Coordinates of C-alpha atoms (C1' of nucleotides) in Angstrom, one line a residue:
Chain A
X1 CA 37.9 146.1 62.5
X2 CA 41.0 148.1 62.9
X3 CA 39.8 150.7 65.4
X4 CA 37.5 148.2 67.3
X5 CA 38.3 147.5 70.8
X6 CA 40.0 144.1 71.4
X7 CA 40.3 142.3 74.5
X8 CA 42.4 139.2 75.1
X9 CA 41.9 136.2 77.5
X10 CA 45.0 134.5 78.8
X11 CA 44.5 130.9 80.2
X12 CA 47.7 129.7 81.9
X13 CA 48.3 128.1 85.3
X14 CA 51.8 129.1 86.0
X15 CA 51.8 132.6 87.5
X16 CA 55.2 133.4 86.0
X17 CA 54.3 132.5 82.5
X18 CA 51.0 134.2 83.0
X19 CA 52.5 137.5 83.8
X20 CA 55.0 137.1 81.1
X21 CA 52.2 136.5 78.6
X22 CA 50.5 139.6 79.9
X23 CA 53.5 141.7 79.2
X24 CA 54.0 140.3 75.7
X25 CA 50.4 140.8 74.8
X26 CA 50.4 144.3 76.0
X27 CA 53.6 145.1 74.0
X28 CA 52.6 143.3 70.9
X29 CA 49.0 144.5 70.7
X30 CA 48.6 148.2 71.6
X31 CA 45.0 148.0 70.2
X32 CA 44.2 145.6 73.1
X33 CA 42.2 147.4 75.7
X34 CA 41.6 144.7 78.3
X35 CA 43.4 141.5 79.3
X36 CA 41.6 138.9 81.3
X37 CA 43.4 136.1 83.0
X38 CA 42.3 132.6 84.0
X39 CA 44.5 130.0 85.8
X40 CA 42.9 126.8 84.4
X41 CA 40.6 125.5 81.8
X42 CA 37.4 125.8 83.7
X43 CA 38.0 129.5 84.6
X44 CA 39.0 130.0 81.0
X45 CA 35.7 128.6 79.7
X46 CA 33.7 130.7 82.2
X47 CA 35.6 133.9 81.4
X48 CA 35.3 133.3 77.7
X49 CA 31.6 133.0 78.0
X50 CA 30.9 136.0 80.2
X51 CA 33.2 138.3 78.3
X52 CA 32.5 136.8 74.9
X53 CA 36.2 136.7 74.3
X54 CA 37.2 136.1 70.6
X55 CA 41.0 136.2 71.3
X56 CA 42.5 133.7 73.6
X57 CA 46.0 132.6 74.5
X58 CA 45.8 129.2 76.0
X59 CA 48.3 126.8 77.7
X60 CA 47.8 123.1 77.2
X61 CA 48.4 120.9 80.3
X62 CA 46.7 122.6 83.2
X63 CA 45.4 121.0 86.3
X64 CA 41.7 121.6 86.5
X65 CA 40.9 121.2 82.9
X66 CA 43.4 121.0 80.1
X67 CA 43.6 123.4 77.2
X68 CA 42.3 121.0 74.6
X69 CA 39.1 120.3 76.5
X70 CA 38.6 124.0 77.2
X71 CA 39.2 124.9 73.6
X72 CA 36.7 122.4 72.4
X73 CA 33.8 123.7 74.4
X74 CA 34.8 127.3 73.6
X75 CA 34.9 126.6 69.9
X76 CA 31.6 124.7 70.1
X77 CA 29.9 127.9 71.3
X78 CA 31.8 130.3 69.1
X79 CA 33.6 128.6 66.2
X80 CA 35.2 131.9 65.1
X81 CA 37.2 132.3 68.3
X82 CA 40.8 132.8 67.7
X83 CA 43.0 130.7 69.9
X84 CA 46.8 130.7 70.3
X85 CA 48.0 127.5 71.9
X86 CA 51.2 128.1 73.9
X87 CA 52.7 124.9 75.1
X88 CA 55.9 123.5 76.5
X89 CA 55.9 120.5 74.2
X90 CA 55.1 119.4 70.7
X91 CA 54.0 115.9 71.7
X92 CA 52.2 114.2 68.9
X93 CA 49.4 113.6 71.3
X94 CA 48.9 117.3 71.7
X95 CA 49.3 118.1 68.1
X96 CA 46.8 115.5 67.1
X97 CA 44.5 116.6 69.9
X98 CA 44.5 120.2 68.7
X99 CA 44.1 119.6 65.1
X100 CA 41.3 117.2 65.8
X101 CA 39.1 119.9 67.4
X102 CA 39.8 123.0 65.4
X103 CA 36.7 124.1 63.5
X104 CA 36.7 124.5 59.8
X105 CA 38.3 127.8 58.8
X106 CA 39.0 129.0 62.3
X107 CA 42.3 130.8 62.9
X108 CA 44.5 129.3 65.5
X109 CA 48.2 129.0 66.4
X110 CA 50.5 126.6 68.1
X111 CA 53.8 128.0 69.4
X112 CA 56.2 126.5 71.9
X113 CA 57.1 128.3 75.1
X114 CA 60.7 128.1 74.1
X115 CA 60.3 130.4 71.1
X116 CA 61.7 133.9 71.1
X117 CA 59.8 137.0 72.1
X118 CA 59.8 138.1 68.5
X119 CA 58.1 135.1 67.2
X120 CA 55.6 135.1 70.0
X121 CA 54.6 138.7 69.2
X122 CA 54.5 137.9 65.5
X123 CA 52.2 135.0 66.2
X124 CA 49.9 137.1 68.4
X125 CA 49.6 139.8 65.6
X126 CA 49.1 137.3 62.8
X127 CA 46.4 135.4 64.5
X128 CA 44.5 138.2 66.3
X129 CA 44.8 140.9 63.7
X130 CA 45.4 139.2 60.4
X131 CA 43.3 136.2 61.2
X132 CA 45.8 133.7 59.9
X133 CA 47.2 130.5 61.3
X134 CA 50.7 130.3 62.7
X135 CA 52.2 126.9 63.6
X136 CA 55.7 126.7 65.0
X137 CA 58.2 125.0 62.8
X138 CA 58.9 122.1 65.1
X139 CA 55.2 121.5 65.6
X140 CA 54.7 121.6 61.8
X141 CA 57.4 119.1 61.5
X142 CA 55.4 116.8 63.9
X143 CA 52.3 117.3 61.8
X144 CA 54.0 116.2 58.6
X145 CA 55.4 113.1 60.2
X146 CA 52.2 112.4 61.9
X147 CA 49.9 112.5 59.0
X148 CA 52.2 111.0 56.4
X149 CA 52.1 107.3 55.7
X150 CA 55.5 106.7 57.3
X151 CA 54.8 105.5 60.7
X152 CA 51.6 107.6 60.5
X153 CA 48.5 106.4 62.3
X154 CA 45.1 106.4 60.9
X155 CA 42.4 107.7 63.2
X156 CA 41.0 104.2 63.7
X157 CA 44.4 102.8 64.6
X158 CA 44.9 105.5 67.0
X159 CA 41.6 104.8 68.6
X160 CA 42.5 101.2 69.2
X161 CA 46.0 102.2 70.4
X162 CA 44.2 104.2 73.1
X163 CA 42.0 101.2 73.9
X164 CA 44.8 98.8 74.6
X165 CA 46.6 101.6 76.5
X166 CA 43.6 101.7 78.7
X167 CA 44.0 97.9 79.2
X168 CA 41.0 96.8 77.3
X169 CA 40.5 93.2 76.1
X170 CA 40.4 92.4 72.4
X171 CA 36.8 91.3 73.0
X172 CA 35.9 94.6 74.8
X173 CA 37.5 96.6 72.0
X174 CA 35.5 94.8 69.4
X175 CA 32.4 95.5 71.4
X176 CA 33.2 99.1 71.8
X177 CA 34.3 99.8 68.2
X178 CA 31.8 97.5 66.5
X179 CA 34.3 95.3 64.9
X180 CA 34.9 91.5 64.9
X181 CA 37.5 90.1 67.2
X182 CA 39.7 89.3 64.3
X183 CA 39.5 92.8 62.8
X184 CA 40.7 94.3 66.2
X185 CA 43.6 91.9 66.1
X186 CA 44.4 92.9 62.6
X187 CA 44.5 96.5 63.7
X188 CA 46.8 95.5 66.4
X189 CA 49.2 93.9 63.9
X190 CA 49.4 97.1 62.0
X191 CA 50.0 99.1 65.1
X192 CA 52.7 96.7 66.2
X193 CA 54.5 96.9 62.8
X194 CA 54.2 100.7 62.7
X195 CA 55.6 101.1 66.2
X196 CA 58.3 98.5 65.2
X197 CA 57.6 96.2 68.0
X198 CA 58.2 92.5 67.2
X199 CA 58.6 89.5 69.5
X200 CA 61.2 87.9 67.3
X201 CA 64.8 89.0 67.2
X202 CA 65.9 92.4 66.0
X203 CA 69.0 92.0 68.0
X204 CA 70.3 88.5 68.2
X205 CA 68.7 86.2 70.7
X206 CA 66.2 88.6 72.0
X207 CA 63.7 85.8 72.1
X208 CA 60.1 86.6 73.0
X209 CA 61.2 89.2 75.6
X210 CA 58.2 91.4 74.9
X211 CA 54.6 91.3 75.5
X212 CA 53.6 93.2 72.3
X213 CA 50.5 94.8 73.6
X214 CA 52.1 96.3 76.7
X215 CA 55.3 97.1 74.7
X216 CA 53.3 99.0 72.1
X217 CA 51.9 101.3 74.7
X218 CA 55.2 102.3 76.1
X219 CA 57.0 102.9 72.9
X220 CA 54.0 105.1 71.9
X221 CA 54.5 107.0 75.2
X222 CA 58.3 107.2 74.6
X223 CA 57.6 108.5 71.1
X224 CA 55.2 111.1 72.5
X225 CA 52.4 109.6 70.6
X226 CA 50.6 109.2 73.9
X227 CA 50.9 111.2 76.9
X228 CA 49.3 111.7 80.3
X229 CA 46.7 114.1 79.1
X230 CA 45.5 111.9 76.3
X231 CA 45.3 108.9 78.6
X232 CA 43.3 110.9 81.2
X233 CA 40.9 112.0 78.5
X234 CA 40.5 108.5 77.1
X235 CA 40.0 107.0 80.5
X236 CA 37.2 109.4 81.2
X237 CA 35.5 108.5 77.9
X238 CA 36.0 104.8 78.7
X239 CA 34.3 105.2 82.0
X240 CA 31.4 107.0 80.3
X241 CA 31.1 104.1 77.8
X242 CA 31.2 101.5 80.5
X243 CA 28.2 103.1 82.2
X244 CA 26.1 102.9 79.1
X245 CA 25.6 99.2 78.7
Chain B
X1 CA 80.9 128.2 108.6
X2 CA 79.0 131.5 109.1
X3 CA 81.3 133.9 107.4
X4 CA 82.3 131.5 104.8
X5 CA 81.5 132.5 101.2
X6 CA 78.7 130.5 99.7
X7 CA 77.8 130.0 96.2
X8 CA 74.6 128.5 94.8
X9 CA 74.0 126.6 91.6
X10 CA 70.6 126.8 89.9
X11 CA 69.6 124.0 87.5
X12 CA 66.4 124.8 85.7
X13 CA 65.5 124.7 82.1
X14 CA 62.7 127.3 82.0
X15 CA 64.3 130.8 81.7
X16 CA 61.4 132.4 83.5
X17 CA 61.6 130.1 86.4
X18 CA 65.4 130.3 86.4
X19 CA 65.5 134.1 86.7
X20 CA 62.7 133.9 89.4
X21 CA 64.9 131.5 91.4
X22 CA 67.9 133.7 90.9
X23 CA 65.9 136.6 92.5
X24 CA 64.7 134.5 95.4
X25 CA 68.0 133.1 96.2
X26 CA 69.6 136.5 96.2
X27 CA 66.9 137.8 98.5
X28 CA 66.9 134.9 100.8
X29 CA 70.6 134.4 101.1
X30 CA 72.5 137.6 101.4
X31 CA 75.7 135.6 102.4
X32 CA 75.6 134.0 98.9
X33 CA 78.3 135.5 96.8
X34 CA 77.9 133.9 93.5
X35 CA 75.1 132.2 91.6
X36 CA 75.7 129.8 88.7
X37 CA 73.0 128.8 86.4
X38 CA 72.6 125.7 84.3
X39 CA 69.7 124.9 82.0
X40 CA 69.7 121.1 82.1
X41 CA 71.0 118.2 84.0
X42 CA 74.2 117.8 82.0
X43 CA 75.3 121.4 82.4
X44 CA 74.3 121.1 86.0
X45 CA 76.6 118.2 86.6
X46 CA 79.4 119.9 84.8
X47 CA 79.1 123.1 86.7
X48 CA 78.7 121.3 90.0
X49 CA 82.0 119.6 89.2
X50 CA 84.1 122.6 88.1
X51 CA 82.8 124.9 90.8
X52 CA 82.6 122.3 93.5
X53 CA 79.2 123.5 94.3
X54 CA 77.8 122.3 97.6
X55 CA 74.4 124.2 97.4
X56 CA 72.1 123.4 94.5
X57 CA 68.6 124.2 93.5
X58 CA 67.4 121.7 91.0
X59 CA 64.4 121.2 88.8
X60 CA 63.1 117.7 88.1
X61 CA 61.9 117.1 84.5
X62 CA 64.4 118.7 82.2
X63 CA 65.1 117.9 78.7
X64 CA 68.8 116.8 78.3
X65 CA 69.1 115.0 81.6
X66 CA 66.5 115.0 84.3
X67 CA 67.0 116.3 87.9
X68 CA 67.1 112.8 89.5
X69 CA 69.8 111.5 87.2
X70 CA 71.9 114.6 87.7
X71 CA 71.5 114.6 91.5
X72 CA 72.5 111.0 91.7
X73 CA 75.8 111.6 89.9
X74 CA 76.5 114.7 91.9
X75 CA 75.8 113.0 95.2
X76 CA 78.0 110.1 94.1
X77 CA 80.9 112.5 93.9
X78 CA 80.0 114.6 96.9
X79 CA 77.5 113.1 99.3
X80 CA 77.4 116.2 101.4
X81 CA 76.1 118.4 98.7
X82 CA 72.8 120.0 99.7
X83 CA 70.1 119.9 97.0
X84 CA 66.8 121.5 97.0
X85 CA 64.5 119.9 94.5
X86 CA 62.0 122.4 93.1
X87 CA 59.3 120.7 91.0
X88 CA 56.0 121.3 89.5
X89 CA 54.5 118.0 90.6
X90 CA 54.5 115.6 93.6
X91 CA 54.1 112.5 91.5
X92 CA 54.8 109.4 93.5
X93 CA 57.3 108.5 90.8
X94 CA 59.4 111.6 91.5
X95 CA 59.1 111.3 95.3
X96 CA 60.2 107.7 95.1
X97 CA 62.9 108.5 92.7
X98 CA 64.4 111.2 94.9
X99 CA 64.2 109.4 98.2
X100 CA 65.8 106.4 96.5
X101 CA 69.0 108.3 95.7
X102 CA 69.5 110.6 98.7
X103 CA 72.7 109.6 100.6
X104 CA 72.6 108.8 104.2
X105 CA 72.5 111.9 106.3
X106 CA 72.5 114.4 103.4
X107 CA 70.4 117.5 103.7
X108 CA 67.8 117.9 101.0
X109 CA 64.5 119.5 100.3
X110 CA 61.5 119.0 98.0
X111 CA 59.2 122.0 97.4
X112 CA 56.6 122.5 94.8
X113 CA 56.8 125.4 92.4
X114 CA 53.4 126.5 93.6
X115 CA 54.5 127.3 97.1
X116 CA 54.7 130.8 98.3
X117 CA 57.8 132.9 98.2
X118 CA 58.0 132.8 101.9
X119 CA 58.1 129.1 102.1
X120 CA 60.6 128.9 99.3
X121 CA 62.9 131.4 101.1
X122 CA 62.5 129.5 104.3
X123 CA 63.4 126.3 102.6
X124 CA 66.5 127.8 101.1
X125 CA 67.7 129.0 104.4
X126 CA 66.8 125.8 106.2
X127 CA 68.7 123.6 103.9
X128 CA 71.7 125.7 102.9
X129 CA 72.3 127.3 106.3
X130 CA 70.8 125.1 108.9
X131 CA 71.6 122.0 107.0
X132 CA 68.2 120.4 107.7
X133 CA 65.7 118.7 105.4
X134 CA 62.6 120.5 104.3
X135 CA 59.8 118.6 102.5
X136 CA 56.6 120.3 101.4
X137 CA 53.5 119.1 103.1
X138 CA 51.9 117.7 100.0
X139 CA 55.0 115.8 99.1
X140 CA 55.2 114.6 102.7
X141 CA 51.7 113.3 102.4
X142 CA 52.7 111.5 99.3
X143 CA 55.6 109.8 101.1
X144 CA 53.3 108.7 103.9
X145 CA 50.9 107.1 101.6
X146 CA 53.6 105.7 99.5
X147 CA 55.5 103.8 102.1
X148 CA 52.6 102.9 104.3
X149 CA 51.2 99.4 103.8
X150 CA 48.0 100.8 102.3
X151 CA 48.3 100.6 98.6
X152 CA 52.1 101.0 99.2
X153 CA 54.4 99.2 97.0
X154 CA 57.5 97.3 98.1
X155 CA 60.7 98.0 96.1
X156 CA 60.5 94.7 94.4
X157 CA 56.9 95.1 93.4
X158 CA 57.7 98.5 92.0
X159 CA 60.6 97.0 90.0
X160 CA 58.3 94.5 88.4
X161 CA 55.6 97.1 87.8
X162 CA 58.3 98.9 85.8
X163 CA 59.1 95.8 83.9
X164 CA 55.6 95.1 82.8
X165 CA 55.2 98.7 81.9
X166 CA 58.2 98.3 79.6
X167 CA 56.3 95.4 78.0
X168 CA 58.4 92.6 79.2
X169 CA 57.3 89.0 79.2
X170 CA 56.9 87.1 82.6
X171 CA 59.7 84.9 81.4
X172 CA 61.9 87.8 80.6
X173 CA 61.2 89.4 84.0
X174 CA 62.0 86.1 85.7
X175 CA 65.3 86.1 83.9
X176 CA 66.1 89.7 84.7
X177 CA 65.1 89.6 88.3
X178 CA 66.4 86.1 89.0
X179 CA 63.0 84.7 90.1
X180 CA 61.0 81.8 89.1
X181 CA 58.2 82.3 86.6
X182 CA 55.6 81.6 89.2
X183 CA 57.1 84.1 91.6
X184 CA 56.9 86.8 89.0
X185 CA 53.2 86.0 88.5
X186 CA 52.7 86.1 92.2
X187 CA 54.2 89.6 92.4
X188 CA 51.8 90.5 89.6
X189 CA 48.8 89.3 91.6
X190 CA 49.9 91.5 94.5
X191 CA 50.3 94.4 92.1
X192 CA 46.9 93.9 90.6
X193 CA 45.2 93.7 93.9
X194 CA 47.1 96.8 95.3
X195 CA 46.1 98.8 92.2
X196 CA 42.7 97.5 92.5
X197 CA 42.4 96.1 89.0
X198 CA 40.3 92.9 88.7
X199 CA 38.9 91.2 85.6
X200 CA 35.7 90.2 87.3
X201 CA 32.9 92.6 88.1
X202 CA 33.3 95.5 90.4
X203 CA 30.4 97.1 88.6
X204 CA 27.8 94.7 87.4
X205 CA 28.4 93.0 84.1
X206 CA 31.8 94.5 83.5
X207 CA 32.9 91.1 82.3
X208 CA 36.5 90.4 81.6
X209 CA 36.8 93.9 80.0
X210 CA 40.3 94.4 81.1
X211 CA 43.7 92.9 80.3
X212 CA 45.1 93.1 83.8
X213 CA 48.8 93.7 82.8
X214 CA 48.1 96.6 80.5
X215 CA 45.4 98.0 82.8
X216 CA 47.8 98.0 85.7
X217 CA 50.2 100.1 83.9
X218 CA 47.7 102.8 83.1
X219 CA 46.2 103.0 86.5
X220 CA 49.7 103.4 87.8
X221 CA 50.1 106.2 85.4
X222 CA 46.9 107.8 86.3
X223 CA 47.8 107.6 89.9
X224 CA 51.1 109.2 89.2
X225 CA 52.9 106.2 90.4
X226 CA 54.6 106.1 87.1
X227 CA 55.4 109.0 84.8
X228 CA 57.2 109.7 81.7
X229 CA 60.6 110.3 83.4
X230 CA 60.4 107.0 85.3
X231 CA 59.6 105.2 82.0
X232 CA 62.4 106.8 80.2
X233 CA 64.9 105.9 82.8
X234 CA 63.6 102.4 83.1
X235 CA 63.9 101.9 79.3
X236 CA 67.4 103.0 79.3
X237 CA 68.2 100.5 82.0
X238 CA 66.3 97.8 80.1
X239 CA 68.3 98.5 76.9
X240 CA 71.5 98.2 78.9
X241 CA 70.5 94.9 80.3
X242 CA 69.5 93.6 77.0
X243 CA 72.9 94.2 75.6
X244 CA 74.6 92.2 78.3
X245 CA 73.4 88.7 77.5
Chain C
dC1 C1' 33.4 96.3 33.1
dA2 C1' 37.2 93.7 35.0
dA3 C1' 41.3 93.6 37.7
dA4 C1' 43.7 94.9 41.5
dA5 C1' 43.9 96.5 46.1
dC6 C1' 42.2 97.0 50.5
dT7 C1' 39.2 95.9 54.5
dC8 C1' 36.4 92.7 57.3
dT9 C1' 35.7 88.3 59.0
dG10 C1' 36.1 83.3 60.5
dC11 C1' 39.1 79.2 61.7
dG12 C1' 42.8 77.0 63.9
dG13 C1' 46.9 76.4 66.6
dG14 C1' 50.9 77.7 69.3
dT15 C1' 52.2 80.7 73.1
dT16 C1' 51.5 83.5 77.0
dC17 C1' 48.8 85.0 80.7
dC18 C1' 45.9 84.6 85.0
dC19 C1' 45.4 82.1 88.9
dG20 C1' 43.9 78.1 92.3
dC21 C1' 46.1 74.4 94.8
dA22 C1' 49.9 72.8 97.4
dA23 C1' 54.4 71.8 99.1
dG24 C1' 58.9 73.5 101.0
dC25 C1' 61.6 77.3 103.3
dC26 C1' 62.3 81.1 106.5
dT27 C1' 61.4 84.5 110.2
dA28 C1' 58.6 85.9 114.1
dA29 C1' 55.7 85.2 117.7
dT30 C1' 53.5 82.3 121.6
Chain D
dA1 C1' 59.8 73.9 120.5
dT2 C1' 55.9 74.7 118.3
dT3 C1' 52.9 77.5 115.7
dA4 C1' 51.6 81.0 112.5
dG5 C1' 52.4 83.7 108.6
dG6 C1' 55.2 85.1 104.8
dC7 C1' 57.8 84.2 100.5
dT8 C1' 59.3 81.1 96.7
dT9 C1' 58.5 77.5 93.6
dG10 C1' 56.1 73.7 90.8
dC11 C1' 51.9 71.9 88.4
dG12 C1' 47.9 72.3 85.7
dG13 C1' 44.1 74.3 83.3
dG14 C1' 41.0 77.8 81.3
dA15 C1' 41.2 82.1 79.0
dA16 C1' 43.3 85.5 76.2
dC17 C1' 46.7 86.8 72.9
dC18 C1' 49.6 86.5 68.5
dC19 C1' 49.2 85.4 63.9
dG20 C1' 49.1 82.6 59.2
dC21 C1' 45.6 81.3 55.9
dA22 C1' 41.8 82.1 53.2
dG23 C1' 37.2 83.6 51.7
dA24 C1' 33.8 87.3 51.2
dG25 C1' 32.7 92.4 50.6
dT26 C1' 34.1 97.2 49.1
dT27 C1' 36.7 100.6 46.8
dT28 C1' 40.1 102.1 43.4
dT29 C1' 42.1 101.9 39.1
dG30 C1' 42.9 101.1 34.2

DNA sequence: CAAAACTCTGCGGGTTCCCGCAAGCCTAAT
DNA sequence: ATTAGGCTTGCGGGAACCCGCAGAGTTTTG
């Protein structure tokens, strides 16, 4: 394991960041013999397959196919692949997306692009050599808040939040999720209260100024609970579901 | 004008991109004596004020204060400032935001981060030396589509699109925009048709699956007509308006 | 086992939304 | 001047939404 040749696959669309990563990997991992580079998720999947890569550094938020999608298919084929996610943001949508797809017992990491070289190098060694997880502090904080009961969303609530974000009717949601109409509306109540949107007054005389359903979506976006990538993915799933009926 | 000393201000939050810009500016503009750097919009405004910068390269999408906001206050103080916007994306929301704030006759540019070094250098010289506008082809294409009648939104429609995105009630919108309730709803009809959202069937048996108002917001997001920055800005304005009544 | 706690569901009503119909105002074209 | 087309507003109704109340079913807890 120590003397074995190691190769690393970098998946990152920004050429500047890609070459920076290349440098950092070379410096942090002298035992690494070869470095492959891909500039989007699709290329990443392809290269991972042909080179049987077990060590990957991956950006989230790429054009052709985002990092979460790519990681999911890669992990489906090889659950022991070690992936270090290297992202600009710690949006809850990303954190939730990642921790939703990581296989049991797999080693992975999540560090922000703004971290120091030192911490990046340390993360590279920890994951690829020591096979242990490394999560940036800020991301970890997000996880805590996310899965705690305080303002934390259950998976089913999150699902329905996505549905109203897509613009689905209560009726359509109840069809899709196999719930009664009233149950969907109950979930919506919980969502509204957790997002702290109310139509009555929180400030004086702010009468019925909000359409709760639309308001919930935007505060979710503003709180980084939803983001463009999550929306895009959900829309694709919705279209798929619409076809099958 | 030719022999005059020129200094350039770079406003960009990503250190890698910042130093790349630094190199490119130095290479493209030998007549440039000093280069200042700021890592967000606030710093950018401050530096522009103290150094009386007339030549600025600015990223959109920064943490503390985004490029459009910063550019607006800078241009308000010195309308003859020349600004080159250097962005990752050509979202309609950005393009619209920029062209909304550029003063009459000011020279500005909009190039994507993915353009070649050559074109970046050319843009720098065109704007800062020749004082003429340079808009990337892809961005230009966006402008065409945006302001043409085809799927093009008038300013008032765009305004109301933002309002429903924020989750406002028809009634609240009519208050805010000084329109009758019915007029707001008419605008909404136009918006729905331009975004091509309908509740009837476009594919067979897709009965009333969509809540038009919420659906419109997401397709606008998916089409890059809206994005996070625009939402954030609109939310701030909304809060301000809410206070004043 | 029984009690408490939580979830799913139906009913009902008040409100908001979606939108067709139609009448007044304005600008532009014939 | 007359006509056509656009924009604004009112009215009215069917549908969807928001939500309190209350009864079943399931899980948790003592």
